[in-house]
Amino acid sequence: MSTDDSSEEGESEMGETDDGVREKLEQEAERAAEQFDEGIVDLLAWVLDTETRARIYVYLRQNPGSTSEEVAEGTGLYPSTVREALAALHEEEKLDRSKRESSGAGNNPYEYTAMAPSDLVGTIVDDLQEELNTVFNLDSHLGIGNRESVDPVDITVEDGSDESEDPESTDGTDDSDDSDDNDD
């Protein structure tokens, strides 16, 4: 046995070890992604009322313009379940629906696209705000006490994609270079 033989054997074992580590890392990354996806689905299930609707929403965010058949195939849900959920989500204006255009004769199915997450949050906030104000005014609704109903809860959602103006600077001037003005 020469020293060359032992180094080749070590490289072979090292290569197998590297492959094993790489495979383990890939498995862990895949498991983490699945857990993240499940966490998102769980959160959306709370927001959209059911896990089915949440899975459909996520699929449509990833695949806008999909038909009910494509959604069913992509999510693994029964086609009838998908059609029912799509109808409800469309009625609630949580997704858009339009006819798919085709050049040939035949049935043009509907294509669905989910609303932007920021818009979805806005619809939820409106509902939550109304419910919280109802709870706040419970005594008034029950006829207990002499207090009039008020709406003290006011939730505002800002779309993070829009650059908002600095509330301190409403005159339209750029105040970002103020430190140089005081060098006198």
Coordinates of C-alpha atoms in Angstrom, one line a residue:
M1 CA 0.0 0.0 0.0
S2 CA 1.6 3.2 -1.1
T3 CA 0.9 6.7 0.2
D4 CA -0.8 7.5 -3.1
D5 CA -3.4 4.8 -2.4
S6 CA -4.2 6.2 1.0
S7 CA -4.7 9.7 -0.2
E8 CA -7.0 8.6 -3.0
E9 CA -9.0 6.6 -0.4
G10 CA -9.2 9.7 1.8
E11 CA -10.4 11.8 -1.1
S12 CA -13.0 9.3 -1.9
E13 CA -14.3 9.3 1.7
M14 CA -14.1 13.0 1.8
G15 CA -16.1 13.3 -1.4
E16 CA -18.7 11.0 0.1
T17 CA -18.7 13.0 3.3
D18 CA -19.1 16.3 1.4
D19 CA -22.0 14.7 -0.6
G20 CA -23.6 13.6 2.7
V21 CA -23.3 17.0 4.3
R22 CA -24.6 18.7 1.1
E23 CA -27.6 16.3 1.0
K24 CA -28.3 16.9 4.7
L25 CA -28.2 20.7 4.2
E26 CA -30.5 20.4 1.2
Q27 CA -33.0 18.4 3.2
E28 CA -32.9 20.9 6.1
A29 CA -33.4 23.8 3.7
E30 CA -36.3 22.0 2.1
R31 CA -37.8 21.3 5.5
A32 CA -37.4 24.9 6.6
A33 CA -39.0 26.1 3.4
E34 CA -42.0 23.8 4.0
Q35 CA -42.3 24.9 7.6
F36 CA -42.2 28.6 6.4
D37 CA -44.8 27.8 3.8
E38 CA -47.0 26.1 6.4
G39 CA -46.6 29.1 8.7
I40 CA -47.7 31.4 5.9
V41 CA -50.7 29.2 5.1
D42 CA -51.7 29.0 8.8
L43 CA -51.6 32.8 9.0
L44 CA -53.5 33.2 5.8
A45 CA -56.0 30.6 6.9
W46 CA -56.8 32.9 9.9
V47 CA -57.1 35.8 7.5
L48 CA -59.1 34.1 4.8
D49 CA -61.2 31.8 7.1
T50 CA -59.9 28.4 5.8
E51 CA -56.7 26.6 4.9
T52 CA -58.2 25.7 1.5
R53 CA -58.7 29.4 0.7
A54 CA -55.2 30.2 2.0
R55 CA -53.6 27.6 -0.3
I56 CA -55.6 28.9 -3.3
Y57 CA -54.5 32.5 -2.5
V58 CA -50.8 31.5 -2.2
Y59 CA -51.1 29.5 -5.5
L60 CA -52.7 32.4 -7.3
R61 CA -50.1 34.9 -6.0
Q62 CA -47.4 32.6 -7.5
N63 CA -49.4 31.8 -10.6
P64 CA -51.6 34.7 -11.6
G65 CA -54.1 34.1 -14.4
S66 CA -54.7 30.5 -13.5
T67 CA -57.9 28.6 -14.2
S68 CA -59.8 26.6 -11.5
E69 CA -58.4 23.4 -13.1
E70 CA -54.9 24.7 -12.9
V71 CA -55.4 25.8 -9.3
A72 CA -56.8 22.3 -8.4
E73 CA -53.9 20.6 -10.1
G74 CA -51.3 23.0 -8.5
T75 CA -52.7 22.7 -5.0
G76 CA -53.8 19.1 -4.9
L77 CA -57.3 20.2 -3.9
Y78 CA -60.5 18.7 -5.3
P79 CA -61.7 20.6 -8.4
S80 CA -65.2 21.1 -6.8
T81 CA -63.7 22.5 -3.6
V82 CA -61.5 24.9 -5.6
R83 CA -64.4 26.1 -7.7
E84 CA -66.5 26.8 -4.6
A85 CA -63.6 28.6 -2.8
L86 CA -62.8 30.7 -5.9
A87 CA -66.4 31.7 -6.2
A88 CA -66.5 32.9 -2.6
L89 CA -63.2 34.7 -2.8
H90 CA -64.3 36.4 -6.0
E91 CA -67.6 37.4 -4.4
E92 CA -65.6 38.9 -1.4
E93 CA -63.4 40.7 -4.0
K94 CA -60.3 39.1 -2.8
L95 CA -59.4 38.0 -6.3
D96 CA -60.1 39.1 -9.8
R97 CA -61.7 37.0 -12.5
S98 CA -61.7 37.3 -16.2
K99 CA -62.4 35.1 -19.2
R100 CA -59.3 33.5 -20.8
E101 CA -59.0 34.5 -24.4
S102 CA -58.5 31.8 -27.0
S103 CA -58.3 31.9 -30.7
G104 CA -60.3 28.8 -31.3
A105 CA -63.9 27.9 -30.7
G106 CA -64.9 26.4 -27.4
N107 CA -65.1 27.1 -23.8
N108 CA -63.1 30.0 -22.5
P109 CA -62.6 29.3 -18.8
Y110 CA -62.2 32.0 -16.1
E111 CA -58.7 33.1 -15.1
Y112 CA -58.1 34.1 -11.5
T113 CA -55.6 36.5 -9.9
A114 CA -55.3 37.1 -6.2
M115 CA -55.3 40.7 -4.8
A116 CA -52.0 42.1 -3.5
P117 CA -51.2 41.2 0.1
S118 CA -51.3 44.9 1.1
D119 CA -54.9 45.2 -0.3
L120 CA -55.9 42.0 1.5
V121 CA -54.6 43.4 4.8
G122 CA -56.6 46.6 4.2
T123 CA -59.9 44.6 3.9
I124 CA -59.1 42.7 7.1
V125 CA -58.2 45.9 9.0
D126 CA -61.5 47.5 8.0
D127 CA -63.5 44.5 9.3
L128 CA -61.3 44.3 12.5
Q129 CA -61.7 48.0 13.2
E130 CA -65.5 47.8 12.9
E131 CA -65.6 44.8 15.3
L132 CA -63.3 46.5 17.8
N133 CA -65.5 49.6 17.8
T134 CA -68.6 47.4 18.4
V135 CA -66.9 45.8 21.4
F136 CA -65.9 49.2 22.7
N137 CA -69.5 50.4 22.4
L138 CA -71.0 47.2 23.8
D139 CA -72.8 49.0 26.7
S140 CA -74.4 51.5 24.3
H141 CA -75.5 48.6 22.0
L142 CA -77.0 46.8 25.1
G143 CA -78.7 50.0 26.3
I144 CA -76.6 50.2 29.5
G145 CA -75.5 53.7 30.5
N146 CA -76.0 57.0 28.8
R147 CA -73.0 57.1 26.6
E148 CA -73.3 57.6 22.9
S149 CA -71.6 55.3 20.5
V150 CA -68.1 56.5 19.4
D151 CA -65.5 54.9 17.1
P152 CA -62.2 55.3 19.0
V153 CA -60.4 52.6 17.1
D154 CA -58.9 53.8 13.9
I155 CA -56.4 51.5 12.2
T156 CA -54.3 52.8 9.4
V157 CA -52.3 50.6 7.0
E158 CA -49.6 52.2 5.0
D159 CA -48.5 50.5 1.8
G160 CA -44.8 49.8 2.2
S161 CA -44.2 50.1 -1.6
D162 CA -45.1 53.8 -1.7
E163 CA -42.5 56.3 -0.5
S164 CA -44.3 58.6 1.9
E165 CA -43.5 62.2 2.5
D166 CA -41.8 63.1 5.7
P167 CA -44.6 64.4 7.9
E168 CA -42.2 67.1 9.3
S169 CA -41.5 68.5 5.9
T170 CA -44.8 69.2 4.2
D171 CA -43.6 72.3 2.3
G172 CA -41.9 70.2 -0.4
T173 CA -38.4 71.4 0.4
D174 CA -35.5 69.1 1.0
D175 CA -34.5 69.3 4.6
S176 CA -31.9 66.5 4.4
D177 CA -28.9 68.9 4.3
D178 CA -29.7 71.0 7.4
S179 CA -26.5 70.2 9.2
D180 CA -24.4 72.3 6.7
D181 CA -26.5 75.4 7.4
N182 CA -25.3 75.7 11.0
D183 CA -21.6 75.8 10.3
D184 CA -21.3 79.6 11.0

